[in-house]
Amino acid sequence: MLTAEQITIAIQSFWQEQYPFAEATVWPGTVASTATAARWVELWIDAWTGSARRRTAADRFEIALVAHCFSRNRENTLAAHELASAARATLEHRTIAIGPPDDPDASPIGHVMFREAELHDVGRRQLLGHREPLQQVIVALSAVVEATAAAGT
């Protein structure tokens, strides 16, 4: 049976290796002050939905992953879109192997298969009092998570 921890580790490891702005990522559970940050990305797994299946079938369910891309860059009004485009290119139509946590060289025990991404610009370009304008673009993806046949039995 695949665990949330195994799936999260696989996705976060892939993101850290492949996303060109990985240093700008604020991970869930970390405390970060974004008051002075010029740009950052928050990566969330929002939903886990199980599929109807036979008891003997391998684990299979869907997840919803959301990358919230933020920028306060006045000179580049498309900075949040650059982060979002990179997030989309990193995850859209990708398959990520889920390995056993105790043996990174072992065969995968499952896979995360991402579908198409949707982008939503929800930024505020106007000044808000004394604060900087905040650009925000959301990248929403759904994915199928499936255990390999041997891992599901």
PDB file of C-alpha atoms in Angstrom:
ATOM      1  CA  MET A   1       0.000   0.000   0.000  1.00  0.00           C
ATOM      2  CA  LEU A   2       1.344   3.401  -0.979  1.00  0.00           C
ATOM      3  CA  THR A   3       1.503   5.971   1.779  1.00  0.00           C
ATOM      4  CA  ALA A   4       1.023   9.724   1.625  1.00  0.00           C
ATOM      5  CA  GLU A   5       4.602  10.096   2.826  1.00  0.00           C
ATOM      6  CA  GLN A   6       5.999   8.003  -0.051  1.00  0.00           C
ATOM      7  CA  ILE A   7       3.991   9.942  -2.626  1.00  0.00           C
ATOM      8  CA  THR A   8       4.907  13.321  -1.157  1.00  0.00           C
ATOM      9  CA  ILE A   9       8.606  12.444  -0.993  1.00  0.00           C
ATOM     10  CA  ALA A  10       8.585  11.290  -4.630  1.00  0.00           C
ATOM     11  CA  ILE A  11       6.891  14.488  -5.856  1.00  0.00           C
ATOM     12  CA  GLN A  12       9.017  16.830  -3.743  1.00  0.00           C
ATOM     13  CA  SER A  13      12.254  15.081  -4.745  1.00  0.00           C
ATOM     14  CA  PHE A  14      11.329  15.275  -8.428  1.00  0.00           C
ATOM     15  CA  TRP A  15      10.406  18.964  -8.045  1.00  0.00           C
ATOM     16  CA  GLN A  16      13.681  19.743  -6.253  1.00  0.00           C
ATOM     17  CA  GLU A  17      15.684  18.083  -9.058  1.00  0.00           C
ATOM     18  CA  GLN A  18      13.704  19.351 -12.066  1.00  0.00           C
ATOM     19  CA  TYR A  19      12.124  22.731 -11.237  1.00  0.00           C
ATOM     20  CA  PRO A  20      14.502  25.509 -12.373  1.00  0.00           C
ATOM     21  CA  PHE A  21      13.501  27.825  -9.501  1.00  0.00           C
ATOM     22  CA  ALA A  22      13.528  25.182  -6.748  1.00  0.00           C
ATOM     23  CA  GLU A  23      15.268  27.576  -4.349  1.00  0.00           C
ATOM     24  CA  ALA A  24      12.119  29.735  -4.427  1.00  0.00           C
ATOM     25  CA  THR A  25       9.927  26.870  -3.154  1.00  0.00           C
ATOM     26  CA  VAL A  26       8.281  27.173   0.251  1.00  0.00           C
ATOM     27  CA  TRP A  27       7.523  23.621   1.364  1.00  0.00           C
ATOM     28  CA  PRO A  28       4.389  22.702   3.345  1.00  0.00           C
ATOM     29  CA  GLY A  29       5.033  22.766   7.058  1.00  0.00           C
ATOM     30  CA  THR A  30       7.945  25.178   6.844  1.00  0.00           C
ATOM     31  CA  VAL A  31       7.780  28.632   8.336  1.00  0.00           C
ATOM     32  CA  ALA A  32       8.978  31.266   5.888  1.00  0.00           C
ATOM     33  CA  SER A  33       8.695  35.016   5.912  1.00  0.00           C
ATOM     34  CA  THR A  34       7.601  36.162   2.491  1.00  0.00           C
ATOM     35  CA  ALA A  35       7.349  39.819   3.522  1.00  0.00           C
ATOM     36  CA  THR A  36      10.604  40.656   1.757  1.00  0.00           C
ATOM     37  CA  ALA A  37      10.685  37.849  -0.818  1.00  0.00           C
ATOM     38  CA  ALA A  38      10.623  38.946  -4.446  1.00  0.00           C
ATOM     39  CA  ARG A  39       9.164  35.623  -5.602  1.00  0.00           C
ATOM     40  CA  TRP A  40       8.205  32.251  -4.219  1.00  0.00           C
ATOM     41  CA  VAL A  41       6.237  29.092  -4.996  1.00  0.00           C
ATOM     42  CA  GLU A  42       4.084  27.099  -2.580  1.00  0.00           C
ATOM     43  CA  LEU A  43       3.505  23.482  -3.603  1.00  0.00           C
ATOM     44  CA  TRP A  44       0.408  21.821  -2.115  1.00  0.00           C
ATOM     45  CA  ILE A  45      -1.231  18.447  -2.533  1.00  0.00           C
ATOM     46  CA  ASP A  46      -4.826  19.513  -1.974  1.00  0.00           C
ATOM     47  CA  ALA A  47      -6.913  16.373  -2.418  1.00  0.00           C
ATOM     48  CA  TRP A  48      -6.633  12.595  -2.333  1.00  0.00           C
ATOM     49  CA  THR A  49      -9.500  10.711  -3.967  1.00  0.00           C
ATOM     50  CA  GLY A  50      -9.733   6.934  -3.946  1.00  0.00           C
ATOM     51  CA  SER A  51     -11.163   4.978  -6.845  1.00  0.00           C
ATOM     52  CA  ALA A  52     -13.510   2.036  -6.580  1.00  0.00           C
ATOM     53  CA  ARG A  53     -11.508  -1.151  -7.069  1.00  0.00           C
ATOM     54  CA  ARG A  54     -11.410  -4.813  -6.235  1.00  0.00           C
ATOM     55  CA  ARG A  55      -9.670  -5.815  -3.030  1.00  0.00           C
ATOM     56  CA  THR A  56      -6.937  -7.614  -4.919  1.00  0.00           C
ATOM     57  CA  ALA A  57      -6.266  -4.718  -7.306  1.00  0.00           C
ATOM     58  CA  ALA A  58      -3.280  -2.434  -6.906  1.00  0.00           C
ATOM     59  CA  ASP A  59      -3.758   0.891  -5.131  1.00  0.00           C
ATOM     60  CA  ARG A  60      -5.074   3.542  -7.509  1.00  0.00           C
ATOM     61  CA  PHE A  61      -6.326   7.001  -6.651  1.00  0.00           C
ATOM     62  CA  GLU A  62      -6.142  10.610  -7.778  1.00  0.00           C
ATOM     63  CA  ILE A  63      -4.469  13.623  -6.271  1.00  0.00           C
ATOM     64  CA  ALA A  64      -4.830  17.331  -6.926  1.00  0.00           C
ATOM     65  CA  LEU A  65      -1.591  19.280  -6.810  1.00  0.00           C
ATOM     66  CA  VAL A  66      -1.517  23.071  -6.794  1.00  0.00           C
ATOM     67  CA  ALA A  67       1.515  25.316  -7.235  1.00  0.00           C
ATOM     68  CA  HIS A  68       0.851  28.861  -6.020  1.00  0.00           C
ATOM     69  CA  CYS A  69       3.348  31.152  -7.782  1.00  0.00           C
ATOM     70  CA  PHE A  70       3.879  34.622  -6.291  1.00  0.00           C
ATOM     71  CA  SER A  71       5.926  37.670  -7.291  1.00  0.00           C
ATOM     72  CA  ARG A  72       6.277  41.268  -6.141  1.00  0.00           C
ATOM     73  CA  ASN A  73       8.589  42.245  -8.989  1.00  0.00           C
ATOM     74  CA  ARG A  74       7.558  45.711 -10.242  1.00  0.00           C
ATOM     75  CA  GLU A  75       9.985  45.644 -13.168  1.00  0.00           C
ATOM     76  CA  ASN A  76       8.794  42.292 -14.499  1.00  0.00           C
ATOM     77  CA  THR A  77       5.012  42.094 -14.406  1.00  0.00           C
ATOM     78  CA  LEU A  78       5.155  38.554 -15.764  1.00  0.00           C
ATOM     79  CA  ALA A  79       7.499  37.147 -13.094  1.00  0.00           C
ATOM     80  CA  ALA A  80       4.754  35.002 -11.521  1.00  0.00           C
ATOM     81  CA  HIS A  81       3.866  33.705 -14.995  1.00  0.00           C
ATOM     82  CA  GLU A  82       7.512  32.674 -15.483  1.00  0.00           C
ATOM     83  CA  LEU A  83       7.377  30.645 -12.261  1.00  0.00           C
ATOM     84  CA  ALA A  84       4.036  29.134 -13.327  1.00  0.00           C
ATOM     85  CA  SER A  85       5.254  28.255 -16.823  1.00  0.00           C
ATOM     86  CA  ALA A  86       8.252  26.494 -15.322  1.00  0.00           C
ATOM     87  CA  ALA A  87       5.974  24.611 -12.888  1.00  0.00           C
ATOM     88  CA  ARG A  88       3.758  23.544 -15.756  1.00  0.00           C
ATOM     89  CA  ALA A  89       6.739  22.368 -17.819  1.00  0.00           C
ATOM     90  CA  THR A  90       8.126  20.478 -14.816  1.00  0.00           C
ATOM     91  CA  LEU A  91       4.988  18.459 -14.017  1.00  0.00           C
ATOM     92  CA  GLU A  92       2.522  18.418 -16.931  1.00  0.00           C
ATOM     93  CA  HIS A  93       2.261  14.967 -18.584  1.00  0.00           C
ATOM     94  CA  ARG A  94       5.121  13.645 -16.430  1.00  0.00           C
ATOM     95  CA  THR A  95       5.325  10.280 -14.733  1.00  0.00           C
ATOM     96  CA  ILE A  96       7.203  10.185 -11.427  1.00  0.00           C
ATOM     97  CA  ALA A  97       8.376   6.906  -9.936  1.00  0.00           C
ATOM     98  CA  ILE A  98       7.636   6.240  -6.274  1.00  0.00           C
ATOM     99  CA  GLY A  99      10.470   4.310  -4.691  1.00  0.00           C
ATOM    100  CA  PRO A 100      10.568   2.444  -1.409  1.00  0.00           C
ATOM    101  CA  PRO A 101      11.814   4.865   1.256  1.00  0.00           C
ATOM    102  CA  ASP A 102      14.340   2.431   2.728  1.00  0.00           C
ATOM    103  CA  ASP A 103      16.000   1.429  -0.592  1.00  0.00           C
ATOM    104  CA  PRO A 104      16.404   4.176  -3.218  1.00  0.00           C
ATOM    105  CA  ASP A 105      18.018   1.726  -5.684  1.00  0.00           C
ATOM    106  CA  ALA A 106      15.083  -0.715  -5.640  1.00  0.00           C
ATOM    107  CA  SER A 107      12.437  -0.936  -8.348  1.00  0.00           C
ATOM    108  CA  PRO A 108       9.578   1.559  -8.126  1.00  0.00           C
ATOM    109  CA  ILE A 109       6.598   0.566  -5.994  1.00  0.00           C
ATOM    110  CA  GLY A 110       4.283   2.973  -7.805  1.00  0.00           C
ATOM    111  CA  HIS A 111       3.936   5.958 -10.106  1.00  0.00           C
ATOM    112  CA  VAL A 112       2.371   9.417 -10.148  1.00  0.00           C
ATOM    113  CA  MET A 113       1.075  10.283 -13.636  1.00  0.00           C
ATOM    114  CA  PHE A 114       0.263  13.973 -14.100  1.00  0.00           C
ATOM    115  CA  ARG A 115      -2.320  15.220 -16.575  1.00  0.00           C
ATOM    116  CA  GLU A 116      -2.738  18.642 -18.196  1.00  0.00           C
ATOM    117  CA  ALA A 117      -2.195  21.750 -16.112  1.00  0.00           C
ATOM    118  CA  GLU A 118      -4.601  24.665 -15.710  1.00  0.00           C
ATOM    119  CA  LEU A 119      -3.256  28.144 -15.045  1.00  0.00           C
ATOM    120  CA  HIS A 120      -5.246  30.833 -13.241  1.00  0.00           C
ATOM    121  CA  ASP A 121      -4.018  34.408 -12.836  1.00  0.00           C
ATOM    122  CA  VAL A 122      -5.438  35.671  -9.547  1.00  0.00           C
ATOM    123  CA  GLY A 123      -2.897  38.417  -8.877  1.00  0.00           C
ATOM    124  CA  ARG A 124      -3.514  41.946  -7.717  1.00  0.00           C
ATOM    125  CA  ARG A 125      -1.603  44.349  -9.894  1.00  0.00           C
ATOM    126  CA  GLN A 126      -2.867  47.477  -8.149  1.00  0.00           C
ATOM    127  CA  LEU A 127      -1.113  48.830  -5.086  1.00  0.00           C
ATOM    128  CA  LEU A 128      -2.712  47.799  -1.821  1.00  0.00           C
ATOM    129  CA  GLY A 129      -2.087  50.660   0.582  1.00  0.00           C
ATOM    130  CA  HIS A 130       1.649  50.787   1.273  1.00  0.00           C
ATOM    131  CA  ARG A 131       2.257  47.229   0.065  1.00  0.00           C
ATOM    132  CA  GLU A 132       3.734  46.127  -3.215  1.00  0.00           C
ATOM    133  CA  PRO A 133       1.484  44.766  -5.953  1.00  0.00           C
ATOM    134  CA  LEU A 134       1.259  40.991  -5.676  1.00  0.00           C
ATOM    135  CA  GLN A 135       1.197  38.772  -8.727  1.00  0.00           C
ATOM    136  CA  GLN A 136      -0.220  35.303  -8.184  1.00  0.00           C
ATOM    137  CA  VAL A 137      -0.658  32.541 -10.722  1.00  0.00           C
ATOM    138  CA  ILE A 138      -2.059  29.162  -9.715  1.00  0.00           C
ATOM    139  CA  VAL A 139      -1.028  26.005 -11.558  1.00  0.00           C
ATOM    140  CA  ALA A 140      -3.517  23.205 -10.902  1.00  0.00           C
ATOM    141  CA  LEU A 141      -2.827  19.617 -11.912  1.00  0.00           C
ATOM    142  CA  SER A 142      -4.517  16.318 -11.313  1.00  0.00           C
ATOM    143  CA  ALA A 143      -2.627  13.051 -11.290  1.00  0.00           C
ATOM    144  CA  VAL A 144      -3.315   9.357 -11.070  1.00  0.00           C
ATOM    145  CA  VAL A 145      -1.297   7.541  -8.417  1.00  0.00           C
ATOM    146  CA  GLU A 146      -0.959   3.820  -8.910  1.00  0.00           C
ATOM    147  CA  ALA A 147       0.976   1.114  -7.104  1.00  0.00           C
ATOM    148  CA  THR A 148       2.829  -1.394  -9.223  1.00  0.00           C
ATOM    149  CA  ALA A 149       1.172  -4.812  -9.318  1.00  0.00           C
ATOM    150  CA  ALA A 150       3.754  -6.340  -6.969  1.00  0.00           C
ATOM    151  CA  ALA A 151       3.458  -3.441  -4.494  1.00  0.00           C
ATOM    152  CA  GLY A 152      -0.333  -3.599  -4.415  1.00  0.00           C
ATOM    153  CA  THR A 153      -0.537  -7.239  -3.365  1.00  0.00           C
TER     154      THR A 153
END
